[in-house]
Tab-separated table of C-alpha atoms and ligand atoms in Angstrom:
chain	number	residue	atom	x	y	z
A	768	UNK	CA	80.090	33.678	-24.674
A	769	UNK	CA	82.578	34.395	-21.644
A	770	UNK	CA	85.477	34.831	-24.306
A	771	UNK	CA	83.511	37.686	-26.031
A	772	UNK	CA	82.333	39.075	-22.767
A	773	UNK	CA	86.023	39.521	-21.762
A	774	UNK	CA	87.205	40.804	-25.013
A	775	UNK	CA	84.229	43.119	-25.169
A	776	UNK	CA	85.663	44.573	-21.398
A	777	UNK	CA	88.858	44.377	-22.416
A	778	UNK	CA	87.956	46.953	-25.193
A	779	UNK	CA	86.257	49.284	-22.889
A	780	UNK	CA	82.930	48.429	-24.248
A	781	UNK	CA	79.291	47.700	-21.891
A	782	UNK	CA	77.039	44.969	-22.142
A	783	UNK	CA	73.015	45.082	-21.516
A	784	UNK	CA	71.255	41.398	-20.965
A	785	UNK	CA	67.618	40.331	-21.370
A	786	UNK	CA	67.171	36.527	-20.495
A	787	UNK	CA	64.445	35.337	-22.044
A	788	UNK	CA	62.187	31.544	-22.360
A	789	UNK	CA	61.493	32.757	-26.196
A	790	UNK	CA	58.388	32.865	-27.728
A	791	UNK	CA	59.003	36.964	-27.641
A	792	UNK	CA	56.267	39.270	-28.008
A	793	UNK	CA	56.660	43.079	-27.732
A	794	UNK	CA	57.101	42.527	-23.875
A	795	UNK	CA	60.128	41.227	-24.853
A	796	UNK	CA	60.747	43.638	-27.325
A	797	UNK	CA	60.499	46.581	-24.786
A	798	UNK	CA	63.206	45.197	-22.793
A	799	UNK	CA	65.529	44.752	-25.809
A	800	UNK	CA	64.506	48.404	-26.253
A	801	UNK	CA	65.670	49.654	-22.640
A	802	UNK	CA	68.827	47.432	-22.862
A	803	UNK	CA	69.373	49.127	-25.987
A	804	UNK	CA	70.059	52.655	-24.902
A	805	UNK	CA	72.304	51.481	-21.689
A	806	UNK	CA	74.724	49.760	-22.748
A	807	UNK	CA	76.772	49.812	-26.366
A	808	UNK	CA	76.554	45.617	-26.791
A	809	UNK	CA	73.009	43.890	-26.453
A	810	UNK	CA	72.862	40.155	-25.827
A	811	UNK	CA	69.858	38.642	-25.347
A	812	UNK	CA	69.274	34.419	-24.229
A	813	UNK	CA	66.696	32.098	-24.834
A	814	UNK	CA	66.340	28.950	-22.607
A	815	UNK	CA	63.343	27.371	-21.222
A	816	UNK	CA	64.826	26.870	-17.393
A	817	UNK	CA	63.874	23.341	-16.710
A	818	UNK	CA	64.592	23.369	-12.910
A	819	UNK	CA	61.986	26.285	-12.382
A	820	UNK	CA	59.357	24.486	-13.845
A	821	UNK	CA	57.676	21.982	-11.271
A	822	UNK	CA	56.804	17.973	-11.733
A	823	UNK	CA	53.114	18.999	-13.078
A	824	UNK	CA	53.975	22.366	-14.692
A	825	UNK	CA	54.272	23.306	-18.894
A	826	UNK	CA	57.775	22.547	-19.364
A	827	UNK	CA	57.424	20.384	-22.131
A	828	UNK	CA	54.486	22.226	-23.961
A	829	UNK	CA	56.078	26.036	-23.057
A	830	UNK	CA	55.802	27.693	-26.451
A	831	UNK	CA	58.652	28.023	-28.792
A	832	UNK	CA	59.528	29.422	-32.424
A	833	UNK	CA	63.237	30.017	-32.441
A	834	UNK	CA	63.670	31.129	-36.076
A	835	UNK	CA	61.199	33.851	-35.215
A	836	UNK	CA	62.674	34.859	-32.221
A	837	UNK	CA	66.316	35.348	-33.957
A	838	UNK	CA	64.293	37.560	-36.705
A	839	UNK	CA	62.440	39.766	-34.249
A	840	UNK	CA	65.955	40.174	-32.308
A	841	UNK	CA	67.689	41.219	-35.468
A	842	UNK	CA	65.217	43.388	-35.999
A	843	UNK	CA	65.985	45.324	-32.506
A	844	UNK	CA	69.770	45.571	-33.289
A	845	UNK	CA	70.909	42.569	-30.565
A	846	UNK	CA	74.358	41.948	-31.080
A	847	UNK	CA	74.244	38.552	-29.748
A	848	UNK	CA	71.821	35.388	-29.078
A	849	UNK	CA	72.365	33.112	-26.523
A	850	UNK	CA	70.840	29.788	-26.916
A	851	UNK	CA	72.330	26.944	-24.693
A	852	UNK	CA	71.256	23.504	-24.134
A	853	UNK	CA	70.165	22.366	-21.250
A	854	UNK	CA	73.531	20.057	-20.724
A	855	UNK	CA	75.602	23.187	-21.259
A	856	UNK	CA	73.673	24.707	-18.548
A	857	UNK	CA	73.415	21.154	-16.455
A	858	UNK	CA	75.566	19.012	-16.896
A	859	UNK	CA	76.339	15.865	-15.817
A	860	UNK	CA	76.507	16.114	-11.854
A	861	UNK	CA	75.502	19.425	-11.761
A	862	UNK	CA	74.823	20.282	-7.900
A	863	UNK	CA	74.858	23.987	-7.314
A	864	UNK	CA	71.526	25.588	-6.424
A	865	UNK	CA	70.719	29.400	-6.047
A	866	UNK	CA	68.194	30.259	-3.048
A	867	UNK	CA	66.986	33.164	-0.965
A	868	UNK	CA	65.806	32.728	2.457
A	869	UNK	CA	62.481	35.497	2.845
A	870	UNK	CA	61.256	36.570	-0.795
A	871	UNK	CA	60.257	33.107	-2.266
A	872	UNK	CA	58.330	32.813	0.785
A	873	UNK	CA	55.108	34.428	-0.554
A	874	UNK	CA	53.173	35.318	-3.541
A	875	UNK	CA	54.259	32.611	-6.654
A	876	UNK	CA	56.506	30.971	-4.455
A	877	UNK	CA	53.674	29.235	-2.668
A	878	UNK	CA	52.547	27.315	-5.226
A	879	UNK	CA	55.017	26.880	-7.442
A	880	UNK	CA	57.969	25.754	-4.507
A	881	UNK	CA	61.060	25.134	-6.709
A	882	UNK	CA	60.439	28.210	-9.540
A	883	UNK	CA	62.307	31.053	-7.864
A	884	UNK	CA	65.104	28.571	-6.771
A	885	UNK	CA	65.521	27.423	-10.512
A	886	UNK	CA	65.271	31.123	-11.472
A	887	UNK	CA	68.055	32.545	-9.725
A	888	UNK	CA	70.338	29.717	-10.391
A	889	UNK	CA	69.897	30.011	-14.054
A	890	UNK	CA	70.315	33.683	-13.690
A	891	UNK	CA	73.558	33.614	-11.609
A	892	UNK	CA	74.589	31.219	-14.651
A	893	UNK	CA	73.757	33.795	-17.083
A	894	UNK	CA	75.610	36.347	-15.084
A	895	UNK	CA	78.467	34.453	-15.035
A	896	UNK	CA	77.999	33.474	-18.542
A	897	UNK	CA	77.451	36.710	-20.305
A	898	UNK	CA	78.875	39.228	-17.697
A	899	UNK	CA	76.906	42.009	-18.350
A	900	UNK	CA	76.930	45.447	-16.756
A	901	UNK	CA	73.126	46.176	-16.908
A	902	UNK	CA	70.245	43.141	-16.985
A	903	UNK	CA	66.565	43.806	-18.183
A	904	UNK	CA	63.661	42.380	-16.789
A	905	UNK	CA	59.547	43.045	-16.820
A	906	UNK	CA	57.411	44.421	-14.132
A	907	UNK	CA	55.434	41.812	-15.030
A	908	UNK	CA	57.093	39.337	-13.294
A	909	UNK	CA	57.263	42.066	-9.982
A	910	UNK	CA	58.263	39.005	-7.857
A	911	UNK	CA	60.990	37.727	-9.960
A	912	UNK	CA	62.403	41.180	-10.165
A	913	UNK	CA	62.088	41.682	-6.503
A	914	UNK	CA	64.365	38.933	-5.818
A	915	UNK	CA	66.955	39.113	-8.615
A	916	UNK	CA	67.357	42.730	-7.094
A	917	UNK	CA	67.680	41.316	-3.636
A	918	UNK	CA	69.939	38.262	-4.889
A	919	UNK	CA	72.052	41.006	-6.810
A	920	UNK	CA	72.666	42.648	-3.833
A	921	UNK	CA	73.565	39.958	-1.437
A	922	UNK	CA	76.065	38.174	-3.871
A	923	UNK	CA	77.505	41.912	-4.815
A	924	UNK	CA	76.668	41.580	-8.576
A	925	UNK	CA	78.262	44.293	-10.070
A	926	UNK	CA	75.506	44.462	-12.303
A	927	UNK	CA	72.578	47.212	-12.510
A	928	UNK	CA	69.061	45.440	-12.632
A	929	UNK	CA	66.657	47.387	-14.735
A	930	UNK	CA	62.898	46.998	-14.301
A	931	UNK	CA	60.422	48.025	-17.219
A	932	UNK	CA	56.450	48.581	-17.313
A	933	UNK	CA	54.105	45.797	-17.825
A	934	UNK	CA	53.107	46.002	-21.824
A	935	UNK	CA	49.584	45.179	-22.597
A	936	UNK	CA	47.590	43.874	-25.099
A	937	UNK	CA	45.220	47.111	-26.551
A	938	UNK	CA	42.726	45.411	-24.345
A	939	UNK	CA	44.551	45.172	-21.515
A	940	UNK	CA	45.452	41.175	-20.871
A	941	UNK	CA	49.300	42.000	-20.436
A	942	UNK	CA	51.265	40.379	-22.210
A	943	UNK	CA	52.686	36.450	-22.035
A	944	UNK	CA	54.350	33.701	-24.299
A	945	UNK	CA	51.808	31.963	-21.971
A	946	UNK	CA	48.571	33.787	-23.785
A	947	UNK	CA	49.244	31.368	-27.087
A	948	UNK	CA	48.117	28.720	-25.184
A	949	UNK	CA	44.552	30.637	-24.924
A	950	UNK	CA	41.281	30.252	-26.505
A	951	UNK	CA	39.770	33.039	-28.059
A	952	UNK	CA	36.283	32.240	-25.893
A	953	UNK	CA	38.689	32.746	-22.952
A	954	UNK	CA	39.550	35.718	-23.712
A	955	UNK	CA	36.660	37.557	-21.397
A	956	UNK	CA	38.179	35.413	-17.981
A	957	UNK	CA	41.180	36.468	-19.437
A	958	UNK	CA	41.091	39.914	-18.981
A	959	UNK	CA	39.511	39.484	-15.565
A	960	UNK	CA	42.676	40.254	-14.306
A	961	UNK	CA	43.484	43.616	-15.719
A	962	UNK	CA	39.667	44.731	-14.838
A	963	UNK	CA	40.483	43.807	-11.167
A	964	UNK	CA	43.567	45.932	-11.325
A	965	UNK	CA	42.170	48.972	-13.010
A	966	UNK	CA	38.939	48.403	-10.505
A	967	UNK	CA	41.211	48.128	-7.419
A	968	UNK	CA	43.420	51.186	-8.448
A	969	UNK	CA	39.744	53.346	-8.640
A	970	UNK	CA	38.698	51.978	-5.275
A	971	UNK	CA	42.069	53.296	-3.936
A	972	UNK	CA	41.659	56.339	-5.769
A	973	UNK	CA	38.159	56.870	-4.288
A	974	UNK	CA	39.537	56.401	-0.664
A	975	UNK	CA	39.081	52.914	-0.386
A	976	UNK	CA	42.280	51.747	1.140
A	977	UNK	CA	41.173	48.627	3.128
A	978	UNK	CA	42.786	45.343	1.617
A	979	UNK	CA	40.194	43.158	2.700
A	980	UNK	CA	37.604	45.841	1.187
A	981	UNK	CA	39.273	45.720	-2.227
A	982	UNK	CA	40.328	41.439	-1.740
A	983	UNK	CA	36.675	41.410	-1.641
A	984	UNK	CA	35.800	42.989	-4.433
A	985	UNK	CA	38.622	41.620	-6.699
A	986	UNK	CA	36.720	38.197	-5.815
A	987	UNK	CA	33.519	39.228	-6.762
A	988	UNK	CA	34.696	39.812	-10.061
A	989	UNK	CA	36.240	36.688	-10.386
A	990	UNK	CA	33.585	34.846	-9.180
A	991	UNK	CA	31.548	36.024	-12.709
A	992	UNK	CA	34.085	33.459	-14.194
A	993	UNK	CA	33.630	30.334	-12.629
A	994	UNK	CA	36.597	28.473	-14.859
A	995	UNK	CA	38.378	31.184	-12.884
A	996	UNK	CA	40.331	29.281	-9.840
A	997	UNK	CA	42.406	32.025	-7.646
A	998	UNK	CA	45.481	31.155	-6.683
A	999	UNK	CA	46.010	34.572	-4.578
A	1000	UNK	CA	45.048	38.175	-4.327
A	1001	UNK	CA	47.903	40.056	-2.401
A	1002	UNK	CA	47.824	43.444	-1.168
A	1003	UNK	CA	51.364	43.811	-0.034
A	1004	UNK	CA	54.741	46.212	0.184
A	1005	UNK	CA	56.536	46.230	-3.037
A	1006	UNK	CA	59.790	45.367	-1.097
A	1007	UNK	CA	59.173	42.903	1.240
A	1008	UNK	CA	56.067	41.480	-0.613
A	1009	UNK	CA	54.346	41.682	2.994
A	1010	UNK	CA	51.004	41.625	3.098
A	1011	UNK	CA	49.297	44.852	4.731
A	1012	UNK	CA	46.202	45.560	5.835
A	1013	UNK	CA	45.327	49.172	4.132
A	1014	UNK	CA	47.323	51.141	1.129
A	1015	UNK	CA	49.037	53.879	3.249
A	1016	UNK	CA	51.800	54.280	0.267
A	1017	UNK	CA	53.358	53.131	-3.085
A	1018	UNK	CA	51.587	49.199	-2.641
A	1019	UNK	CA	51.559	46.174	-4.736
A	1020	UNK	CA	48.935	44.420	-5.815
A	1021	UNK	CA	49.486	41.076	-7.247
A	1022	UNK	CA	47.185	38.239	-8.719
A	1023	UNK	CA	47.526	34.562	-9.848
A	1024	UNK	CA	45.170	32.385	-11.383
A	1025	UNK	CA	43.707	29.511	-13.044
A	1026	UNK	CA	42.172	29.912	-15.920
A	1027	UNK	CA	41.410	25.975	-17.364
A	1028	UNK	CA	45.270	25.369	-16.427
A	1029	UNK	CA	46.487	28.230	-18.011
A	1030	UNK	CA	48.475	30.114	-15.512
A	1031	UNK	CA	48.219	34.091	-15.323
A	1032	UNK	CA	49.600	36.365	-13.082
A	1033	UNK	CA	49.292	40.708	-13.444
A	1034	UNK	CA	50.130	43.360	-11.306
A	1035	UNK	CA	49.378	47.113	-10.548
A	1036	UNK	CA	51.115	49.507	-7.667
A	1037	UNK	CA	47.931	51.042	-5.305
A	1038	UNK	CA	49.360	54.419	-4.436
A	1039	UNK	CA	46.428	56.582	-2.560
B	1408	LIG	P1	59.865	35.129	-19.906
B	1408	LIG	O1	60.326	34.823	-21.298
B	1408	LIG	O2	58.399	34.993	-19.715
B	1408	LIG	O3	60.692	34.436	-18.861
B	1408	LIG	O4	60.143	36.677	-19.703
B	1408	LIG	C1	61.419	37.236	-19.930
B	1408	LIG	C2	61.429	38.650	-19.433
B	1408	LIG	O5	60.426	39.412	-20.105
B	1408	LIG	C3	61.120	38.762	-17.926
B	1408	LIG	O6	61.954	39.753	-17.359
B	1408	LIG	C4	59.674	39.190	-17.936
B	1408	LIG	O7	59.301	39.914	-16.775
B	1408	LIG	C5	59.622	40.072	-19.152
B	1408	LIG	N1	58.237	40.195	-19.635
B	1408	LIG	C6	57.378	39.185	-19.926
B	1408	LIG	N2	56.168	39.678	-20.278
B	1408	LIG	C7	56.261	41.023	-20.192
B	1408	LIG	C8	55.349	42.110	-20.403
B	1408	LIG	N3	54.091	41.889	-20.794
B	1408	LIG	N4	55.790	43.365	-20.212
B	1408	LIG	C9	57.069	43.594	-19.817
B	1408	LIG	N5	57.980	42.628	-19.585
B	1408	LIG	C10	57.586	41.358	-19.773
């Protein structure tokens, strides 16, 4: 991979990278899109992360179909897959971890301590690896993006990060390699998250700017779903993922949950 990433400089020509965990849906899809029209190579990797999954998390049941992955990527015109092992990744002695000091510090990184840590070490590795000039990733994950920009910046990554709407199912669960793992008679808790965004951004809308106001109300709806366990509601700046205590400007609102295990997280931007 770093051979053809030289020889593919060397020849004048740009690369665009969307790292992946598989299992792609048209989430995916949209990236591969974007990345697409930037750059004149597209490589895209698959590789569930093992070091940002914790003791107790889904790394060994994460969803995969790798055959149908490589189709749907042909499909979009991507140039190359990248599909290490986790030895090429880790090997033997491997020691060198990735980790910001303020970001992780909130939001996912609460309860899930080691994720963002194992995410930007696998991304600097994929950096390094595939040495592309533009990388792809999902609102979706508005966290994760938040602190590969921040990461890109303080290592001076020549590199320009990329972030792309949340795609949604027609009925508005966004989408995750995570929803295979749910039941259709869950589908109603389910979309309890994209009701509490669409709710929230009409409260805003109707001058209803207080955080605790709208936690409040987010809660109520989840509490119709009592297989529903909130992990957090956060009303916060989009930068510094601070919390604040009314939507002046552009805000983010962020939710995690529970639902029977299954872990789902959504987002919307509060702008009054
Ligand atoms: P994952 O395979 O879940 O690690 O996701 C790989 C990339 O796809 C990340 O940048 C995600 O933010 C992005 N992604 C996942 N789901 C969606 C979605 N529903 N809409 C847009 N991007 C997504």
């Amino acid at each position: 991979m770093q051979a053809r990433a030289d020889q593919l400089r060397r020849s004048g020509k740009t690369t665009a990278f969307v790292p992946t965990m598989g299992y792609l849906h048209e989430g995916h899809l949209s990236l591969l899109r974007i990345g697409k029209q930037k750059a004149d190579d597209l490589v895209l990797s698959i590789f569930v992360n093992p070091t940002q999954f914790g003791p107790n998390e889904d790394l060994s049941s994460y969803p995969r179909s790798l055959q149908d992955d490589l189709d749907k990527a042909e499909k979009e015109g991507v140039d190359a897959v990248f599909v290490p092992t986790d030895q090429a990744l880790y090997q033997e002695g491997y020691q060198t971890y990735v980790q910001l000091e303020k970001l992780p510090q909130h939001l996912c990184g609460l309860s899930r301590p080691v994720f963002f840590r194992g995410v930007t070490t696998v991304v600097t590795q994929l950096f390094n690896i595939v040495k592309p000039h533009v990388a792809i990733f999902g609102e979706k994950d508005f966290q994760q993006l938040a602190i590969i920009r921040q990461m890109v910046r303080d290592l001076k990554f020549a590199i320009e990060i990329v972030g792309a709407p949340i795609v949604r199912e027609a009925d508005g669960l966004a989408m995750s390699s995570r929803n295979a793992y749910l039941k259709e008679y869950m589908r109603p808790a389910a979309l309890s998250l994209s009701q509490v965004l669409q709710n929230s951004r009409k409260m805003v809308q109707d001058g209803i700017v207080d955080a605790q106001l709208i936690t409040d109300r987010a809660l109520d709806i989840f509490s119709a779903f009592p297989e529903i366990k909130v992990d957090y509601i956060s009303i916060c700046d989009p930068e510094s993922l601070d919390p604040v205590e009314s939507v002046e400007g552009r805000t983010l609102m962020a939710l995690a949950v529970a639902l029977e295990k299954i872990r789902l997280i959504d987002n919307t931007i509060l702008q009054p």
